[in-house]
mmCIF file of C-alpha atoms in Angstrom:
data_model
loop_
_atom_site.group_PDB
_atom_site.id
_atom_site.type_symbol
_atom_site.label_atom_id
_atom_site.label_comp_id
_atom_site.label_asym_id
_atom_site.label_seq_id
_atom_site.Cartn_x
_atom_site.Cartn_y
_atom_site.Cartn_z
ATOM 1 C CA MET A 1 -109.712 -65.332 -47.898
ATOM 2 C CA ALA A 2 -108.523 -62.384 -50.581
ATOM 3 C CA PHE A 3 -106.426 -64.944 -52.659
ATOM 4 C CA ALA A 4 -109.079 -68.057 -52.522
ATOM 5 C CA ARG A 5 -109.364 -69.695 -55.575
ATOM 6 C CA SER A 6 -112.013 -73.050 -56.207
ATOM 7 C CA ASP A 7 -110.132 -74.742 -58.890
ATOM 8 C CA GLY A 8 -106.572 -76.512 -59.294
ATOM 9 C CA ARG A 9 -106.918 -78.752 -61.941
ATOM 10 C CA ILE A 10 -103.688 -77.522 -63.672
ATOM 11 C CA SER A 11 -100.632 -79.829 -62.842
ATOM 12 C CA ALA A 12 -97.206 -78.927 -63.732
ATOM 13 C CA ASP A 13 -97.673 -81.448 -66.410
ATOM 14 C CA HIS A 14 -99.664 -79.452 -68.708
ATOM 15 C CA VAL A 15 -98.321 -77.634 -71.620
ATOM 16 C CA PRO A 16 -99.669 -74.078 -72.069
ATOM 17 C CA VAL A 17 -100.767 -73.053 -75.293
ATOM 18 C CA LYS A 18 -101.531 -70.127 -76.178
ATOM 19 C CA LEU A 19 -104.478 -68.602 -79.026
ATOM 20 C CA VAL A 20 -105.772 -64.720 -79.544
ATOM 21 C CA ILE A 21 -109.025 -64.020 -80.912
ATOM 22 C CA ALA A 22 -108.741 -60.826 -82.223
ATOM 23 C CA GLY A 23 -111.339 -58.382 -83.968
ATOM 24 C CA PRO A 24 -113.209 -54.993 -84.091
ATOM 25 C CA PHE A 25 -114.417 -53.357 -81.685
ATOM 26 C CA GLY A 26 -118.402 -54.438 -80.320
ATOM 27 C CA VAL A 27 -117.335 -57.881 -82.502
ATOM 28 C CA GLY A 28 -117.930 -60.107 -80.079
ATOM 29 C CA LYS A 29 -114.575 -61.182 -78.311
ATOM 30 C CA THR A 30 -115.442 -60.897 -74.825
ATOM 31 C CA THR A 31 -118.642 -63.125 -75.195
ATOM 32 C CA ILE A 32 -116.248 -65.806 -77.560
ATOM 33 C CA VAL A 33 -113.763 -66.053 -74.266
ATOM 34 C CA ASN A 34 -116.162 -65.970 -72.006
ATOM 35 C CA ALA A 35 -118.487 -68.879 -73.456
ATOM 36 C CA LEU A 36 -114.957 -70.811 -73.768
ATOM 37 C CA SER A 37 -113.492 -70.355 -70.691
ATOM 38 C CA GLU A 38 -113.823 -72.542 -67.350
ATOM 39 C CA ILE A 39 -112.889 -69.848 -65.685
ATOM 40 C CA GLU A 40 -114.677 -66.405 -64.226
ATOM 41 C CA PRO A 41 -113.694 -63.076 -66.433
ATOM 42 C CA LEU A 42 -110.289 -61.508 -64.451
ATOM 43 C CA ASN A 43 -108.885 -58.584 -65.049
ATOM 44 C CA THR A 44 -106.041 -56.848 -65.382
ATOM 45 C CA GLU A 45 -104.684 -53.699 -66.408
ATOM 46 C CA GLU A 46 -102.556 -53.453 -69.111
ATOM 47 C CA VAL A 47 -100.341 -50.285 -69.256
ATOM 48 C CA LEU A 48 -100.014 -48.760 -72.419
ATOM 49 C CA THR A 49 -97.558 -45.941 -72.548
ATOM 50 C CA GLN A 50 -97.534 -44.488 -75.447
ATOM 51 C CA ALA A 51 -99.704 -46.457 -77.929
ATOM 52 C CA GLY A 52 -102.827 -44.356 -76.446
ATOM 53 C CA THR A 53 -101.222 -40.984 -75.495
ATOM 54 C CA LEU A 54 -102.589 -39.260 -78.890
ATOM 55 C CA VAL A 55 -105.979 -40.861 -78.655
ATOM 56 C CA ASP A 56 -106.993 -41.017 -75.194
ATOM 57 C CA ASP A 57 -106.837 -36.796 -74.461
ATOM 58 C CA LEU A 58 -105.581 -36.514 -71.562
ATOM 59 C CA THR A 59 -105.473 -33.051 -71.265
ATOM 60 C CA GLY A 60 -106.362 -32.008 -67.935
ATOM 61 C CA VAL A 61 -105.622 -34.976 -65.903
ATOM 62 C CA ASN A 62 -101.626 -34.230 -66.378
ATOM 63 C CA GLU A 63 -100.581 -36.210 -63.648
ATOM 64 C CA LYS A 64 -101.753 -39.568 -65.469
ATOM 65 C CA THR A 65 -98.718 -40.732 -67.096
ATOM 66 C CA THR A 66 -99.994 -43.923 -69.155
ATOM 67 C CA THR A 67 -103.586 -45.255 -69.793
ATOM 68 C CA THR A 68 -104.783 -48.543 -69.839
ATOM 69 C CA THR A 69 -106.963 -50.981 -71.029
ATOM 70 C CA ALA A 70 -108.968 -54.772 -70.300
ATOM 71 C CA ILE A 71 -108.218 -57.796 -72.606
ATOM 72 C CA ASP A 72 -110.288 -60.496 -71.942
ATOM 73 C CA PHE A 73 -108.874 -63.920 -71.146
ATOM 74 C CA GLY A 74 -110.131 -67.363 -70.298
ATOM 75 C CA ARG A 75 -108.935 -70.710 -70.332
ATOM 76 C CA LEU A 76 -109.620 -74.627 -70.866
ATOM 77 C CA THR A 77 -108.233 -76.724 -69.297
ATOM 78 C CA LEU A 78 -107.579 -80.336 -71.812
ATOM 79 C CA PRO A 79 -105.922 -83.298 -70.913
ATOM 80 C CA GLY A 80 -102.354 -82.707 -71.386
ATOM 81 C CA VAL A 81 -102.603 -79.286 -72.394
ATOM 82 C CA VAL A 82 -104.323 -76.083 -70.646
ATOM 83 C CA LEU A 83 -105.234 -73.833 -73.449
ATOM 84 C CA TYR A 84 -105.674 -69.512 -72.871
ATOM 85 C CA LEU A 85 -108.305 -67.042 -74.651
ATOM 86 C CA PHE A 86 -106.865 -63.897 -75.016
ATOM 87 C CA GLY A 87 -108.817 -61.316 -76.595
ATOM 88 C CA ALA A 88 -106.813 -58.726 -78.512
ATOM 89 C CA PRO A 89 -107.789 -55.291 -79.735
ATOM 90 C CA GLY A 90 -108.138 -54.681 -83.477
ATOM 91 C CA GLN A 91 -107.109 -50.722 -83.718
ATOM 92 C CA THR A 92 -103.742 -50.958 -84.592
ATOM 93 C CA ARG A 93 -103.534 -48.254 -81.270
ATOM 94 C CA PHE A 94 -103.007 -51.011 -79.950
ATOM 95 C CA GLN A 95 -99.940 -52.689 -82.206
ATOM 96 C CA VAL A 96 -97.439 -52.211 -79.366
ATOM 97 C CA LEU A 97 -100.122 -55.006 -77.147
ATOM 98 C CA TRP A 98 -100.806 -57.009 -80.072
ATOM 99 C CA ASP A 99 -97.245 -57.754 -80.240
ATOM 100 C CA GLU A 100 -96.577 -59.034 -77.517
ATOM 101 C CA LEU A 101 -100.475 -60.747 -77.109
ATOM 102 C CA VAL A 102 -99.281 -62.318 -80.151
ATOM 103 C CA ARG A 103 -95.871 -63.456 -79.607
ATOM 104 C CA GLY A 104 -95.836 -67.480 -78.655
ATOM 105 C CA ALA A 105 -99.291 -67.838 -80.031
ATOM 106 C CA LEU A 106 -100.090 -70.702 -81.876
ATOM 107 C CA GLY A 107 -103.053 -69.261 -83.717
ATOM 108 C CA VAL A 108 -105.574 -66.150 -83.880
ATOM 109 C CA LEU A 109 -109.204 -66.520 -84.797
ATOM 110 C CA VAL A 110 -110.222 -63.250 -86.009
ATOM 111 C CA LEU A 111 -113.438 -62.500 -85.711
ATOM 112 C CA ALA A 112 -115.650 -60.560 -88.518
ATOM 113 C CA ASP A 113 -119.066 -59.298 -88.995
ATOM 114 C CA THR A 114 -121.099 -59.015 -92.222
ATOM 115 C CA ARG A 115 -122.254 -55.709 -90.739
ATOM 116 C CA ARG A 116 -119.041 -53.892 -91.119
ATOM 117 C CA ILE A 117 -116.837 -55.589 -92.698
ATOM 118 C CA ASP A 118 -114.403 -53.243 -93.543
ATOM 119 C CA ASP A 119 -113.769 -52.760 -89.876
ATOM 120 C CA SER A 120 -111.858 -56.221 -89.597
ATOM 121 C CA PHE A 121 -109.634 -55.407 -92.583
ATOM 122 C CA ALA A 122 -107.339 -53.917 -88.967
ATOM 123 C CA VAL A 123 -107.095 -56.818 -87.584
ATOM 124 C CA LEU A 124 -105.803 -58.548 -90.884
ATOM 125 C CA ASP A 125 -103.536 -56.400 -91.451
ATOM 126 C CA LEU A 126 -101.683 -56.921 -87.404
ATOM 127 C CA VAL A 127 -102.754 -60.614 -88.732
ATOM 128 C CA GLU A 128 -100.986 -60.581 -91.464
ATOM 129 C CA ASN A 129 -97.865 -58.564 -91.102
ATOM 130 C CA ALA A 130 -97.387 -60.924 -87.408
ATOM 131 C CA GLY A 131 -97.121 -63.635 -90.025
ATOM 132 C CA ILE A 132 -99.144 -65.950 -87.311
ATOM 133 C CA ARG A 133 -101.119 -68.739 -89.081
ATOM 134 C CA TYR A 134 -105.512 -67.518 -88.453
ATOM 135 C CA ALA A 135 -108.479 -68.665 -89.440
ATOM 136 C CA VAL A 136 -111.228 -66.302 -89.429
ATOM 137 C CA ALA A 137 -115.291 -66.703 -87.971
ATOM 138 C CA VAL A 138 -117.836 -64.357 -88.575
ATOM 139 C CA ASN A 139 -119.778 -63.686 -85.654
ATOM 140 C CA HIS A 140 -123.248 -63.969 -86.581
ATOM 141 C CA PHE A 141 -125.656 -61.943 -85.303
ATOM 142 C CA PRO A 142 -129.943 -61.792 -85.736
ATOM 143 C CA ASP A 143 -129.672 -58.666 -88.288
ATOM 144 C CA SER A 144 -126.427 -60.075 -89.544
ATOM 145 C CA PRO A 145 -126.701 -59.701 -93.381
ATOM 146 C CA GLN A 146 -125.933 -63.154 -95.458
ATOM 147 C CA TYR A 147 -122.963 -63.637 -98.076
ATOM 148 C CA PRO A 148 -121.602 -65.920 -100.130
ATOM 149 C CA SER A 149 -118.886 -67.288 -98.603
ATOM 150 C CA ASP A 150 -116.509 -66.588 -101.836
ATOM 151 C CA ALA A 151 -117.917 -62.933 -101.331
ATOM 152 C CA LEU A 152 -116.852 -62.804 -98.079
ATOM 153 C CA ARG A 153 -113.501 -64.211 -99.339
ATOM 154 C CA LYS A 154 -113.531 -61.885 -101.394
ATOM 155 C CA ALA A 155 -114.209 -58.766 -99.815
ATOM 156 C CA LEU A 156 -111.894 -59.880 -96.696
ATOM 157 C CA ASP A 157 -108.897 -60.635 -99.091
ATOM 158 C CA LEU A 158 -108.301 -64.278 -97.543
ATOM 159 C CA ASP A 159 -105.948 -67.233 -98.630
ATOM 160 C CA PRO A 160 -108.281 -69.633 -100.414
ATOM 161 C CA ARG A 161 -106.157 -72.669 -97.668
ATOM 162 C CA THR A 162 -107.657 -69.717 -95.121
ATOM 163 C CA PRO A 163 -110.650 -71.459 -93.178
ATOM 164 C CA LEU A 164 -113.447 -69.174 -92.960
ATOM 165 C CA LEU A 165 -116.346 -70.499 -90.623
ATOM 166 C CA VAL A 166 -120.051 -69.361 -88.878
ATOM 167 C CA CYS A 167 -120.293 -69.292 -85.469
ATOM 168 C CA ASP A 168 -122.092 -67.774 -82.900
ATOM 169 C CA ALA A 169 -119.976 -66.607 -79.993
ATOM 170 C CA ARG A 170 -122.720 -67.367 -77.515
ATOM 171 C CA ASP A 171 -122.707 -70.352 -77.798
ATOM 172 C CA PRO A 172 -119.604 -72.838 -76.669
ATOM 173 C CA VAL A 173 -120.698 -75.210 -78.954
ATOM 174 C CA SER A 174 -120.106 -72.757 -82.317
ATOM 175 C CA ALA A 175 -117.031 -70.985 -80.255
ATOM 176 C CA ARG A 176 -115.210 -74.491 -79.568
ATOM 177 C CA ALA A 177 -116.370 -75.533 -83.377
ATOM 178 C CA SER A 178 -114.349 -72.833 -84.549
ATOM 179 C CA LEU A 179 -111.355 -73.126 -82.476
ATOM 180 C CA ILE A 180 -110.596 -76.509 -83.225
ATOM 181 C CA ALA A 181 -111.269 -75.840 -86.930
ATOM 182 C CA LEU A 182 -108.498 -73.096 -86.372
ATOM 183 C CA VAL A 183 -105.992 -75.810 -85.132
ATOM 184 C CA GLU A 184 -106.888 -77.851 -87.669
ATOM 185 C CA HIS A 185 -105.405 -75.479 -90.286
ATOM 186 C CA ILE A 186 -102.605 -74.654 -88.029
ATOM 187 C CA ARG A 187 -101.859 -78.879 -87.900
ATOM 188 C CA GLU A 188 -102.460 -79.168 -91.669
ATOM 189 C CA LEU A 189 -99.821 -76.101 -92.331
ATOM 190 C CA VAL A 190 -97.153 -77.646 -90.021
ATOM 191 C CA LEU A 191 -97.523 -80.736 -92.006
ATOM 192 C CA SER A 192 -97.347 -79.190 -95.832
ATOM 193 C CA MET B 1 -113.532 -64.067 -57.686
ATOM 194 C CA SER B 2 -111.039 -60.774 -56.349
ATOM 195 C CA SER B 3 -109.510 -58.395 -57.108
ATOM 196 C CA GLY B 4 -107.260 -55.965 -55.411
ATOM 197 C CA ARG B 5 -107.875 -53.616 -57.681
ATOM 198 C CA GLN B 6 -111.004 -52.289 -56.088
ATOM 199 C CA ARG B 7 -109.454 -51.561 -52.866
ATOM 200 C CA ARG B 8 -107.161 -48.452 -52.098
ATOM 201 C CA ARG B 9 -103.040 -50.000 -51.596
ATOM 202 C CA VAL B 10 -101.355 -48.260 -49.416
ATOM 203 C CA VAL B 11 -97.915 -49.236 -50.718
ATOM 204 C CA PRO B 12 -97.840 -48.500 -54.491
ATOM 205 C CA ASP B 13 -98.025 -51.406 -57.555
ATOM 206 C CA TYR B 14 -93.935 -50.682 -58.044
ATOM 207 C CA MET B 15 -93.003 -52.164 -54.874
ATOM 208 C CA ALA B 16 -94.352 -55.798 -55.120
ATOM 209 C CA ALA B 17 -91.592 -55.981 -56.973
ATOM 210 C CA ALA B 18 -88.753 -53.385 -55.079
ATOM 211 C CA ARG B 19 -85.309 -55.256 -54.634
ATOM 212 C CA VAL B 20 -86.060 -58.136 -57.202
ATOM 213 C CA SER B 21 -83.064 -58.647 -58.702
ATOM 214 C CA VAL B 22 -83.799 -60.753 -62.722
ATOM 215 C CA PRO B 23 -81.298 -62.649 -64.337
ATOM 216 C CA GLU B 24 -81.554 -62.135 -68.301
ATOM 217 C CA HIS B 25 -81.982 -66.417 -68.546
ATOM 218 C CA ILE B 26 -85.150 -66.368 -66.990
ATOM 219 C CA THR B 27 -88.331 -65.814 -69.292
ATOM 220 C CA VAL B 28 -91.385 -65.328 -67.728
ATOM 221 C CA GLU B 29 -94.577 -64.101 -70.018
ATOM 222 C CA ARG B 30 -98.604 -64.330 -69.371
ATOM 223 C CA THR B 31 -98.673 -67.932 -70.515
ATOM 224 C CA THR B 32 -95.973 -69.169 -68.264
ATOM 225 C CA LEU B 33 -97.253 -71.718 -65.592
ATOM 226 C CA VAL B 34 -96.159 -71.284 -61.949
ATOM 227 C CA TYR B 35 -95.700 -73.779 -59.343
ATOM 228 C CA VAL B 36 -94.145 -73.444 -55.672
ATOM 229 C CA ALA B 37 -91.066 -75.795 -56.273
ATOM 230 C CA PRO B 38 -90.779 -79.008 -53.941
ATOM 231 C CA ASP B 39 -89.747 -78.711 -50.242
ATOM 232 C CA VAL B 40 -90.199 -74.675 -49.730
ATOM 233 C CA VAL B 41 -89.615 -72.778 -46.818
ATOM 234 C CA ALA B 42 -91.566 -69.405 -47.469
ATOM 235 C CA ASP B 43 -90.219 -68.221 -44.642
ATOM 236 C CA GLY B 44 -88.912 -64.394 -44.579
ATOM 237 C CA LEU B 45 -90.626 -63.907 -47.735
ATOM 238 C CA ASP B 46 -92.152 -60.261 -48.314
ATOM 239 C CA PRO B 47 -95.648 -59.932 -48.860
ATOM 240 C CA PRO B 48 -96.546 -60.057 -51.977
ATOM 241 C CA ALA B 49 -94.082 -62.810 -52.449
ATOM 242 C CA SER B 50 -95.555 -64.407 -49.619
ATOM 243 C CA HIS B 51 -99.629 -63.681 -51.072
ATOM 244 C CA LEU B 52 -98.596 -65.388 -54.797
ATOM 245 C CA LEU B 53 -97.245 -69.261 -52.793
ATOM 246 C CA THR B 54 -100.416 -69.087 -50.715
ATOM 247 C CA LEU B 55 -102.402 -68.510 -53.908
ATOM 248 C CA LEU B 56 -100.068 -71.376 -55.338
ATOM 249 C CA ALA B 57 -100.733 -73.911 -52.715
ATOM 250 C CA ASP B 58 -103.678 -75.243 -54.711
ATOM 251 C CA GLY B 59 -101.959 -75.607 -57.844
ATOM 252 C CA PRO B 60 -99.937 -74.198 -61.055
ATOM 253 C CA LEU B 61 -101.261 -71.127 -62.880
ATOM 254 C CA SER B 62 -100.504 -68.680 -64.884
ATOM 255 C CA VAL B 63 -98.617 -65.494 -64.503
ATOM 256 C CA TYR B 64 -101.538 -63.989 -65.861
ATOM 257 C CA GLU B 65 -104.182 -65.711 -63.959
ATOM 258 C CA CYS B 66 -101.900 -64.828 -60.172
ATOM 259 C CA ALA B 67 -101.708 -61.272 -61.225
ATOM 260 C CA ALA B 68 -105.232 -60.816 -61.517
ATOM 261 C CA HIS B 69 -105.682 -62.796 -58.464
ATOM 262 C CA LEU B 70 -103.227 -60.773 -56.328
ATOM 263 C CA GLY B 71 -104.638 -57.448 -57.916
ATOM 264 C CA LEU B 72 -101.423 -56.425 -59.250
ATOM 265 C CA PRO B 73 -100.583 -54.920 -62.868
ATOM 266 C CA TYR B 74 -99.065 -58.350 -65.288
ATOM 267 C CA CYS B 75 -95.851 -56.114 -65.894
ATOM 268 C CA VAL B 76 -94.879 -56.629 -61.621
ATOM 269 C CA VAL B 77 -96.168 -60.051 -60.916
ATOM 270 C CA ARG B 78 -93.991 -60.960 -64.478
ATOM 271 C CA LEU B 79 -91.123 -59.325 -62.186
ATOM 272 C CA LEU B 80 -91.738 -61.388 -58.988
ATOM 273 C CA VAL B 81 -92.500 -64.100 -60.508
ATOM 274 C CA ALA B 82 -89.224 -63.942 -62.574
ATOM 275 C CA GLY B 83 -87.097 -63.244 -59.331
ATOM 276 C CA LEU B 84 -88.598 -66.418 -56.875
ATOM 277 C CA ALA B 85 -88.136 -68.659 -59.833
ATOM 278 C CA ALA B 86 -84.033 -67.172 -59.995
ATOM 279 C CA GLY B 87 -84.265 -68.226 -56.108
ATOM 280 C CA GLY B 88 -85.424 -71.454 -56.389
ATOM 281 C CA THR B 89 -88.641 -71.090 -54.595
ATOM 282 C CA LEU B 90 -91.036 -71.397 -57.833
ATOM 283 C CA LEU B 91 -90.784 -73.287 -60.880
ATOM 284 C CA THR B 92 -91.781 -72.001 -64.557
ATOM 285 C CA ARG B 93 -93.257 -74.240 -66.960
ATOM 286 C CA ASP B 94 -93.130 -71.736 -71.115
ATOM 287 C CA PRO B 95 -95.258 -72.741 -73.705
ATOM 288 C CA PRO B 96 -93.522 -74.086 -76.572
ATOM 289 C CA PRO B 97 -91.967 -72.052 -78.942
ATOM 290 C CA ALA B 98 -94.763 -71.739 -81.788
ATOM 291 C CA ASP B 99 -93.037 -70.745 -85.045
ATOM 292 C CA LEU B 100 -92.663 -74.461 -85.849
ATOM 293 C CA PRO B 101 -95.709 -76.163 -83.231
ATOM 294 C CA ASP B 102 -95.261 -80.071 -82.145
ATOM 295 C CA LEU B 103 -97.959 -81.738 -83.857
ATOM 296 C CA GLU B 104 -98.161 -83.998 -80.417
ATOM 297 C CA ILE B 105 -99.730 -80.304 -78.648
ATOM 298 C CA LEU B 106 -101.859 -80.012 -82.037
ATOM 299 C CA GLU B 107 -103.527 -83.237 -81.967
ATOM 300 C CA LEU B 108 -103.784 -82.788 -77.589
ATOM 301 C CA VAL B 109 -105.830 -79.876 -78.625
ATOM 302 C CA ILE B 110 -108.052 -80.596 -81.260
ATOM 303 C CA SER B 111 -108.843 -84.087 -79.156
ATOM 304 C CA GLY B 112 -109.845 -82.335 -76.279
ATOM 305 C CA LEU B 113 -111.848 -79.751 -77.918
ATOM 306 C CA ARG B 114 -113.430 -82.194 -79.662
ATOM 307 C CA ALA B 115 -113.973 -84.282 -76.615
ATOM 308 C CA LEU B 116 -115.633 -81.462 -74.533
#
């Protein structure tokens, strides 16, 4: 039937936990969410009423008053907790959606690409302004230039305590290691 | 995977949440877990609500997943869930507040991810 689902692993005792994966266009958000998720990618429409009006040219479609975007969504059921992963678009024009996505999130994993490091600045601004705990993971592409981590930290203007990792977004083991580093960092901040 | 988005709807999306009124104390967001209250009689519900109950027969889901499975926008399903929770048909579990995370939950996440 139309609403069939293939899973029933979550119980009412599970605590829902939200994590956000943020980054510029094409950095690998969809890839990492799919590598981590235990469910098939799901699609819903996010209605953006104002955010996109200046960018998304609606000339000729006078009836259209809203614009929509897709966000990546994944789930990982662990003993006692169910992790929900949201891939958040990193452009400042998605500010409204961004504010809603990070509300209640435990933390944000910011993905960066060393080939276009300055694309990550807007995302880091969003994260800093939201005052949310985060870690940065550089998604390593085959043609990515390698920089020493000191240089990357300087370029991204990171706090010395903020974790800076290198990951392969396609590899579930590497993707999970990035999430673990993020949550360990959050634990340290809570304990300090 | 099934998404109602590909099908053409006869009834507009907003009708799914028609006649729903939500008390102010009900909060529902994307990651709120939703499940059916015990001993609920699902008679006399509107189609979207009864579809939601069918979907939840296998166990809890987040509001966001419900929206995707039903092929309805998140904002509509959020209202639908809030209305049914207010009426006692559905029970919900909100994510814990994130400003001061619970250490026990952080440990569960870390150990759970390590064990995979």
